[in-house]
PDB file of C-alpha atoms in Angstrom:
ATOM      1  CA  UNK P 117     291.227 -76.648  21.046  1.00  0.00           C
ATOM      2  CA  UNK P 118     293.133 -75.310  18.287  1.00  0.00           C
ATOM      3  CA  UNK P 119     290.557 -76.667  15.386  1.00  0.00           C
ATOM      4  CA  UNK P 120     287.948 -75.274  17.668  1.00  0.00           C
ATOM      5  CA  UNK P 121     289.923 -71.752  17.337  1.00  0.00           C
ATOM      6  CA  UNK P 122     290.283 -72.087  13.852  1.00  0.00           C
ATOM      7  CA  UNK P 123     286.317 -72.233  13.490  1.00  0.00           C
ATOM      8  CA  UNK P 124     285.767 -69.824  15.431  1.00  0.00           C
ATOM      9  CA  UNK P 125     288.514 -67.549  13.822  1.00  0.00           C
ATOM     10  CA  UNK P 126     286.776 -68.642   9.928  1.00  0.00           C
ATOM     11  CA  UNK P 127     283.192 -68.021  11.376  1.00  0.00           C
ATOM     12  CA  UNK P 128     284.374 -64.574  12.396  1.00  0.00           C
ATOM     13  CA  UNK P 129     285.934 -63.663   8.968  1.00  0.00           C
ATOM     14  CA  UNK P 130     282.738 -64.884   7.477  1.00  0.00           C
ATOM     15  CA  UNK P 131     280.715 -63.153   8.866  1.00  0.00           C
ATOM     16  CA  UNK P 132     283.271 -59.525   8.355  1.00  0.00           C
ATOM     17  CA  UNK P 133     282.964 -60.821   4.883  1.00  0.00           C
ATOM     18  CA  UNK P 134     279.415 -60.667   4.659  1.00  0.00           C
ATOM     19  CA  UNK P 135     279.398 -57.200   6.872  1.00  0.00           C
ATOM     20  CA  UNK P 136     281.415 -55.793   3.931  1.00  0.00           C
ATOM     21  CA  UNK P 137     279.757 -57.023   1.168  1.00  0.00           C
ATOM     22  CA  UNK P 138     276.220 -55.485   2.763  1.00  0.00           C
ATOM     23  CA  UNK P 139     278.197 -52.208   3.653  1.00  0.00           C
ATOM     24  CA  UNK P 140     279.712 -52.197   0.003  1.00  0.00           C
ATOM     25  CA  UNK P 141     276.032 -52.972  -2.079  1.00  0.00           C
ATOM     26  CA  UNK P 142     273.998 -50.497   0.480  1.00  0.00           C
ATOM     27  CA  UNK P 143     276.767 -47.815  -0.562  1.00  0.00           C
ATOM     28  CA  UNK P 144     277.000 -48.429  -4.211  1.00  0.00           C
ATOM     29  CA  UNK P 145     273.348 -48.412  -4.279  1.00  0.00           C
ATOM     30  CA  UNK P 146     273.273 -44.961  -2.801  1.00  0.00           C
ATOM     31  CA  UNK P 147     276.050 -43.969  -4.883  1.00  0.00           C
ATOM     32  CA  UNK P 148     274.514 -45.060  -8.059  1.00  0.00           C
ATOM     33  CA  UNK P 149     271.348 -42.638  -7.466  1.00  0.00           C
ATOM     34  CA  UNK P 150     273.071 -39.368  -7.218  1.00  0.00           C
ATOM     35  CA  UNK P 151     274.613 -40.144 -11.830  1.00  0.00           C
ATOM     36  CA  UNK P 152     271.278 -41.916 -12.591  1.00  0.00           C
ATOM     37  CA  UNK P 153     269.146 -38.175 -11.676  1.00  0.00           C
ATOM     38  CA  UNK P 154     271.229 -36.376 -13.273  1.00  0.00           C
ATOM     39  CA  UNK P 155     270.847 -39.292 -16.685  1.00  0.00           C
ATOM     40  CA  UNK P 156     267.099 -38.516 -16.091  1.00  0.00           C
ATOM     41  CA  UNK P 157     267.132 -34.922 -16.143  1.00  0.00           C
ATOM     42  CA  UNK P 158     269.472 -34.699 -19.411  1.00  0.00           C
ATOM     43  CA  UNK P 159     266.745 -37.052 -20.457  1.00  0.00           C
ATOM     44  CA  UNK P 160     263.888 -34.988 -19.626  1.00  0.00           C
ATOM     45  CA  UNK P 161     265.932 -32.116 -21.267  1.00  0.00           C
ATOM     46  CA  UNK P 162     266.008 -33.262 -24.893  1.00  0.00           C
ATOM     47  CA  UNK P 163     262.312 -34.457 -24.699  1.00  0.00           C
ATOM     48  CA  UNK P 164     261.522 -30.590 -24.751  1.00  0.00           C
ATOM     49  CA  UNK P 165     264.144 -30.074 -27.991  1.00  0.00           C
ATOM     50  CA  UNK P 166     262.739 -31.212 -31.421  1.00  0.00           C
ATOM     51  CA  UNK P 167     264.043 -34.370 -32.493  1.00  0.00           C
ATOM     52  CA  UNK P 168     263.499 -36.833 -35.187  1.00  0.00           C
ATOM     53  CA  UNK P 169     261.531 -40.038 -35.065  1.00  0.00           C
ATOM     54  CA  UNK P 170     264.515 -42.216 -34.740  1.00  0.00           C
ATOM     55  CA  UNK P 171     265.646 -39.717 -31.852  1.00  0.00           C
ATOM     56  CA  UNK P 172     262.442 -39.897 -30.450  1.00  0.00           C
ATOM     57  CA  UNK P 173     262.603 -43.697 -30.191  1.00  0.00           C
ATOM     58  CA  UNK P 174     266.225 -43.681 -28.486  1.00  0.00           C
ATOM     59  CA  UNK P 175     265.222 -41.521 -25.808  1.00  0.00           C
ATOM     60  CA  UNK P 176     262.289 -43.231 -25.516  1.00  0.00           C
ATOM     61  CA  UNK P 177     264.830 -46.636 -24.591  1.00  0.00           C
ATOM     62  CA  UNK P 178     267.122 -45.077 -22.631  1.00  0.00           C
ATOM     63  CA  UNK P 179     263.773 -43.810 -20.446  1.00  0.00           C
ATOM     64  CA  UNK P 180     263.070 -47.151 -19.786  1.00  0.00           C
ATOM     65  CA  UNK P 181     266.412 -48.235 -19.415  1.00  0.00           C
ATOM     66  CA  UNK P 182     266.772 -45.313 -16.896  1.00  0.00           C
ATOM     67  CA  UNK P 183     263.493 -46.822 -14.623  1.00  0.00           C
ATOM     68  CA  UNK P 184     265.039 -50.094 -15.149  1.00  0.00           C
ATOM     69  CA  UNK P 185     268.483 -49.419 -13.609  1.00  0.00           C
ATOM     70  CA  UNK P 186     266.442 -47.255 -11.160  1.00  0.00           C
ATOM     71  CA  UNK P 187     264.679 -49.858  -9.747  1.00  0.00           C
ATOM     72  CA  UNK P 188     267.294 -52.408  -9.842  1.00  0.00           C
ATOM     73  CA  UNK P 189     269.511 -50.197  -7.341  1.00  0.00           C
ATOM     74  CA  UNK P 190     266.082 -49.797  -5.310  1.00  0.00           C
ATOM     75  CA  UNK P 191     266.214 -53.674  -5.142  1.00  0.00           C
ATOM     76  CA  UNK P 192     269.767 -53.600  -4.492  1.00  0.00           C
ATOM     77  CA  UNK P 193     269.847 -51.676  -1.624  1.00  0.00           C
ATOM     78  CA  UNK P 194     266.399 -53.288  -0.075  1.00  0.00           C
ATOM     79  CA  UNK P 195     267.800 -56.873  -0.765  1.00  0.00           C
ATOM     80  CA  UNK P 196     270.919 -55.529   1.959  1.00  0.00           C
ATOM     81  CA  UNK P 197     268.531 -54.389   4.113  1.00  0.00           C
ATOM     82  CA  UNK P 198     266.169 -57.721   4.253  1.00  0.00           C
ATOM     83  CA  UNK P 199     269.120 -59.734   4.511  1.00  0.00           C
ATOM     84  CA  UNK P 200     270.651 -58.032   7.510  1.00  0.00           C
ATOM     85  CA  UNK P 201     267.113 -57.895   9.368  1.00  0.00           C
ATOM     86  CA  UNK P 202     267.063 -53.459   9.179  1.00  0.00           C
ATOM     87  CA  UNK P 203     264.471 -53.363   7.005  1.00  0.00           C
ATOM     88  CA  UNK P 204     261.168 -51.805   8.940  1.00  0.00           C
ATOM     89  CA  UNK P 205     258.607 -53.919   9.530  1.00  0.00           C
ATOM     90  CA  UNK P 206     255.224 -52.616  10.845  1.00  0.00           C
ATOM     91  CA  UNK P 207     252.773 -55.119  10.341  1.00  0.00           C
ATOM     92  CA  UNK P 208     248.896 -54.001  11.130  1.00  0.00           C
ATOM     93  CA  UNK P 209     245.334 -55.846  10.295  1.00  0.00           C
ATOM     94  CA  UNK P 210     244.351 -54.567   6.860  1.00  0.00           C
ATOM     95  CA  UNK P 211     242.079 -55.874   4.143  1.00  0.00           C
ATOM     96  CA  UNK P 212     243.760 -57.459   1.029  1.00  0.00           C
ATOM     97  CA  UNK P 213     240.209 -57.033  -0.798  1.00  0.00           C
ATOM     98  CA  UNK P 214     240.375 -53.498  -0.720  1.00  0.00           C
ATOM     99  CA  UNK P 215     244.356 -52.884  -0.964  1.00  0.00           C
ATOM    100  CA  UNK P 216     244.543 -55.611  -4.156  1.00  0.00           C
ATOM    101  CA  UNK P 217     241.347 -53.259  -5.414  1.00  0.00           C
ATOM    102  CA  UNK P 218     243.325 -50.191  -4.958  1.00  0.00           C
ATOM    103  CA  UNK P 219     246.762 -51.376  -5.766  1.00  0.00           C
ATOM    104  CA  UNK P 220     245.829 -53.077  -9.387  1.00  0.00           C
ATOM    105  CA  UNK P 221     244.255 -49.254 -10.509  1.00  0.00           C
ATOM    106  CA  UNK P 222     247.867 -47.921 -10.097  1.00  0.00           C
ATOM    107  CA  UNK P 223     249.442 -50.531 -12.686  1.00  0.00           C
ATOM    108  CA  UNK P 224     246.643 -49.668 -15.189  1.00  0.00           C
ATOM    109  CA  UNK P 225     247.757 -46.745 -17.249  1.00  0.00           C
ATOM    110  CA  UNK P 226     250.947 -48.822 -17.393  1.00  0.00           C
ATOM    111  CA  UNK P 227     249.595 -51.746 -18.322  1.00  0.00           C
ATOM    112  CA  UNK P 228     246.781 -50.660 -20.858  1.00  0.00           C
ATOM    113  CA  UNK P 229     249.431 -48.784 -22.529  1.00  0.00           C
ATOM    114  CA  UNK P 230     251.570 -51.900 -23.272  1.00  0.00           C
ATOM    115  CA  UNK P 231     247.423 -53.573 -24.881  1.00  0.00           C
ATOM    116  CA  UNK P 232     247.034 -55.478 -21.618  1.00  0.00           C
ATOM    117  CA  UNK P 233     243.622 -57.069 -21.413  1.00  0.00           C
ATOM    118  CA  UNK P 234     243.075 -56.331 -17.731  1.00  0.00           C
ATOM    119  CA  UNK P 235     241.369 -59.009 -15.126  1.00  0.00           C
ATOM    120  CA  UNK P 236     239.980 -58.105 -11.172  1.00  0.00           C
ATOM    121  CA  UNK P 237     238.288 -61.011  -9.662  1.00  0.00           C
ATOM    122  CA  UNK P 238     237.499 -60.023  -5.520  1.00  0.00           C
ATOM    123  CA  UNK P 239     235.256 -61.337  -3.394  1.00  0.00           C
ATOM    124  CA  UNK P 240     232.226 -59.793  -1.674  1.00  0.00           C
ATOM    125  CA  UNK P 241     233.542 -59.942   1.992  1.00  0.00           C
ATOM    126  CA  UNK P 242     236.883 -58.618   3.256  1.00  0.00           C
ATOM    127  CA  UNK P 243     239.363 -60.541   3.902  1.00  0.00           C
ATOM    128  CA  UNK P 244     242.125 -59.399   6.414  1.00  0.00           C
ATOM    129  CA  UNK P 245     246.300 -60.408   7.404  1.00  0.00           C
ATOM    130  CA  UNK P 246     248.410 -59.088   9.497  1.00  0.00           C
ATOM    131  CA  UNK P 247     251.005 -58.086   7.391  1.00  0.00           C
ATOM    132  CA  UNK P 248     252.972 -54.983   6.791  1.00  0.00           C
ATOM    133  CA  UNK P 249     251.149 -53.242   4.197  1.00  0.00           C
ATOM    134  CA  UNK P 250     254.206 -51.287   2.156  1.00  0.00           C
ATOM    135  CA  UNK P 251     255.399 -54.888   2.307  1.00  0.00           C
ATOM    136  CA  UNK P 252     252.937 -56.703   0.704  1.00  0.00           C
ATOM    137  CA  UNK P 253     252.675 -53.657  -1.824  1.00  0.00           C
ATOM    138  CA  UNK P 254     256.053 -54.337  -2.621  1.00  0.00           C
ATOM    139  CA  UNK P 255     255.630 -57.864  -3.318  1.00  0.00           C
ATOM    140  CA  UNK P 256     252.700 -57.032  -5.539  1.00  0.00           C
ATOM    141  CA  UNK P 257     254.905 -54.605  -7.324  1.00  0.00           C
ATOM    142  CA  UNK P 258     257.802 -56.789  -8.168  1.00  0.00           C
ATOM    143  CA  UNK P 259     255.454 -59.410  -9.431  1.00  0.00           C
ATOM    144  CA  UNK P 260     253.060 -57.311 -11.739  1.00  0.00           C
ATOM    145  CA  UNK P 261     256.321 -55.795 -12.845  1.00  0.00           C
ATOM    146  CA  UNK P 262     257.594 -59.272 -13.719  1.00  0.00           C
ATOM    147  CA  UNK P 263     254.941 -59.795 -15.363  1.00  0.00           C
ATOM    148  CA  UNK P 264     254.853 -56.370 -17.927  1.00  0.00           C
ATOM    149  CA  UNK P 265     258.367 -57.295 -18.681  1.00  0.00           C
ATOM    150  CA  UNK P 266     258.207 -60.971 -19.473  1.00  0.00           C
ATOM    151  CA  UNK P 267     254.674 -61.901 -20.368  1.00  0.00           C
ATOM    152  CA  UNK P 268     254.112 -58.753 -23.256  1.00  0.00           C
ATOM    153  CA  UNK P 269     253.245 -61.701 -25.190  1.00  0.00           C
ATOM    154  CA  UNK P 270     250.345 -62.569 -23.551  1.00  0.00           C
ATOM    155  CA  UNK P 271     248.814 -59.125 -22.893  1.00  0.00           C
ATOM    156  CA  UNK P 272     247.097 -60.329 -20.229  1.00  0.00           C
ATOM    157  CA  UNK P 273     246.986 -59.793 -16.097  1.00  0.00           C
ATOM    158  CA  UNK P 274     244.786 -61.179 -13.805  1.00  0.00           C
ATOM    159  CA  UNK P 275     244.707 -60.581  -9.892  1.00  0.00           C
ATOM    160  CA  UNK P 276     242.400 -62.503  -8.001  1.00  0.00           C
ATOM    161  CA  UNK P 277     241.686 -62.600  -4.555  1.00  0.00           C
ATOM    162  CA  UNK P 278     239.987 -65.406  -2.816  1.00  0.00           C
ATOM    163  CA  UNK P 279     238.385 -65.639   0.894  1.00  0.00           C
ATOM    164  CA  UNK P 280     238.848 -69.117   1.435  1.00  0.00           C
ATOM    165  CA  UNK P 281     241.416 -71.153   3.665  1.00  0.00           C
ATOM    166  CA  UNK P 282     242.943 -67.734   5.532  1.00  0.00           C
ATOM    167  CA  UNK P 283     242.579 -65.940   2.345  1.00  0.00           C
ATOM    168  CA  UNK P 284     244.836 -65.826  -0.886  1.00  0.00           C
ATOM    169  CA  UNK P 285     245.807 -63.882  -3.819  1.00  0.00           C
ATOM    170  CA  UNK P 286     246.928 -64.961  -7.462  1.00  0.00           C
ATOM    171  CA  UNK P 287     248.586 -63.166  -9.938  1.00  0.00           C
ATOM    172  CA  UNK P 288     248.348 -64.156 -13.588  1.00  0.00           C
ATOM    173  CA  UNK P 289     249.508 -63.878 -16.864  1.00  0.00           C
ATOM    174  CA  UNK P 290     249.625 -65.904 -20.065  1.00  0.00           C
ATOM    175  CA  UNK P 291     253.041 -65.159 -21.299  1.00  0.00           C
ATOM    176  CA  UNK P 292     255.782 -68.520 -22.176  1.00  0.00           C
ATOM    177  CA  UNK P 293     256.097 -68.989 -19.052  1.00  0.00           C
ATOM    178  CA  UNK P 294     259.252 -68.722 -16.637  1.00  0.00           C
ATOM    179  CA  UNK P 295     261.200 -71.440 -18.444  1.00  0.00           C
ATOM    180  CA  UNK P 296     260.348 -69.426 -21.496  1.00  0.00           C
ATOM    181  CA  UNK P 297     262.194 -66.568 -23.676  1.00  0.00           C
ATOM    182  CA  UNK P 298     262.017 -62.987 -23.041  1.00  0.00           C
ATOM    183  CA  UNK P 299     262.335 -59.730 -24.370  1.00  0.00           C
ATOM    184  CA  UNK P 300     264.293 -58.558 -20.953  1.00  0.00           C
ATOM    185  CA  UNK P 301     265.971 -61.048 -18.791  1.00  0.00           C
ATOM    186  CA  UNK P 302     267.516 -60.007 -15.094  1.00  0.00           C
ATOM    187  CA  UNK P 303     268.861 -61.745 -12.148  1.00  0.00           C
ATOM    188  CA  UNK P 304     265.218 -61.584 -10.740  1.00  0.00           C
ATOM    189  CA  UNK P 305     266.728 -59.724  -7.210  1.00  0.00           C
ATOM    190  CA  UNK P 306     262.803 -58.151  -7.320  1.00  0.00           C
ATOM    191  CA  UNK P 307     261.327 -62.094  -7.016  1.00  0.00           C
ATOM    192  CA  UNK P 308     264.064 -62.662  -4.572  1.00  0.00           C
ATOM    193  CA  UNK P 309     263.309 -59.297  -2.674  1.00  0.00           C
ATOM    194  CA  UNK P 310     259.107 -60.824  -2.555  1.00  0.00           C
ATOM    195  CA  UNK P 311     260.733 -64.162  -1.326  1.00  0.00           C
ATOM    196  CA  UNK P 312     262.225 -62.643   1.654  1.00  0.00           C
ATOM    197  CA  UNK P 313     259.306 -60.381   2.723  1.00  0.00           C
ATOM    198  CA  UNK P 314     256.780 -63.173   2.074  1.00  0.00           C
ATOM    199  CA  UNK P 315     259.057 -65.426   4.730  1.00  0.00           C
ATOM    200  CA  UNK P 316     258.822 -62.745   7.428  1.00  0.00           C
ATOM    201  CA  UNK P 317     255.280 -61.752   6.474  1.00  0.00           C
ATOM    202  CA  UNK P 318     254.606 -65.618   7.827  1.00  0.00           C
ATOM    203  CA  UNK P 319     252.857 -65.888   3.783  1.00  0.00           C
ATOM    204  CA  UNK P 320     254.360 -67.808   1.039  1.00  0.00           C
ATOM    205  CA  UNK P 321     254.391 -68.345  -2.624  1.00  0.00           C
ATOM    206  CA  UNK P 322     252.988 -70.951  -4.891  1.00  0.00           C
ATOM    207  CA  UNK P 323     254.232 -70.689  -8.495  1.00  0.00           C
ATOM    208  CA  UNK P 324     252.397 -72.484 -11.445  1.00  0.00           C
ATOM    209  CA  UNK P 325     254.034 -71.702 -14.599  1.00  0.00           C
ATOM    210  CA  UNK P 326     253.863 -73.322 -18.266  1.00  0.00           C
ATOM    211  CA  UNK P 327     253.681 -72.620 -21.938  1.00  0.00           C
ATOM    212  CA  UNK P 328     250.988 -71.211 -21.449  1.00  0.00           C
ATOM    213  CA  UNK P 329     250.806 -68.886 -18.807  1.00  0.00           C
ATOM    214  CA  UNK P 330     251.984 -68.214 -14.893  1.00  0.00           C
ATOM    215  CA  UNK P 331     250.058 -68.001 -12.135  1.00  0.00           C
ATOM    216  CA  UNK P 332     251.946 -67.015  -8.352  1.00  0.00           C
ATOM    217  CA  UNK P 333     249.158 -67.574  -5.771  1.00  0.00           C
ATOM    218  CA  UNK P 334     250.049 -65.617  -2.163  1.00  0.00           C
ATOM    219  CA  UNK P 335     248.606 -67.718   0.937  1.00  0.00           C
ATOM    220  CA  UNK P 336     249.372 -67.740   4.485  1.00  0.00           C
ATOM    221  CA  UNK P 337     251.997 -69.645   5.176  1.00  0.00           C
TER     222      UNK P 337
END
């Protein structure tokens, strides 16, 4: 009786620990937004003062650091909501043809501007999930985001859908590869953050990665 207390009484700090660490991470993560706006306005600011080229180029860095540390809060605070099962989830019958279609022309700008020799392979009939849309958008995200920060080298994406087996779609690139070097490394929360929403989606991931390239194929699960 008393060791089956003592379980009990460790299970029950456990999980107060893990209750505090969510409430401490969704918190910081709102916290964190409020310094970062103001970081981006000063930002913005300067842009409109004349500066030198070197100038130029700093604020042109601390941009992108500014989106970078923007979006890792984002993940932050979504990876706390995932884990603790409050993240809304409103799954509906939609076409992955049409949303991959629509989805890839919202990365171009972004990733013609970084030379990207850009790939759209879709079949002629529609192919359709049950999945949450904003979900699977944000899976998409995090991986063609993954892939303009650690394939550059490659300058190349690829999304192809296929209509076969239930449906699938593949994301490509032909940068070193995850076991290779990269300009920007993280703690890959965003891949994490896809890993999670992919389990409850009832889809899953199938990662084929080498020297030469990386594909992440999406399929039913």
């Amino acid at each position: 009786n008393d060791m089956i207390r003592q379980l009990e009484r460790s299970r029950e700090r456990e999980a107060e620990e893990e209750a505090l660490r969510r409430d401490l991470v969704a918190k910081l993560s709102h916290d964190l937004r409020t310094p970062l706006t103001a970081i981006r306005g000063h930002a913005f600011s300067l842009r409109q003062e004349p500066l030198s080229d070197k100038a130029k180029e700093s604020l042109g860095l601390i941009d992108r650091k500014i989106d970078s540390l923007g979006r890792l809060i984002d993940n932050l605070f979504s990876f706390t909501l995932l884990s603790s099962g409050k993240y809304p989830y409103h799954p509906q019958r939609i076409d992955i043809v049409r949303m991959v279609r629509t989805h890839l022309a919202g990365w171009y700008p972004a990733f013609e501007q970084a030379g990207f020799e850009i790939d759209l392979d879709l079949p002629e009939s529609s192919v359709y999930w049950e999945v949450d849309p904003q979900w699977l958008e944000r899976v998409l995200d995090n991986y063609l985001h993954n892939v303009l920060r650690h394939a550059k080298s490659g300058r190349y994406v690829g999304m192809i859908v296929s209509d076969r087996g239930g449906g699938s779609i593949a994301i490509a690139d032909r940068g070193p590869g995850m076991t290779g070097e990269s300009d920007e490394k993280g703690a890959g929360i965003g891949l994490s953050i896809a890993a999670l929403m992919l389990k409850d989606m009832k889809l899953r991931s199938d990662v084929r990665s080498g020297p030469e390239g990386t594909v992440v194929f999406i399929l039913p699960g």
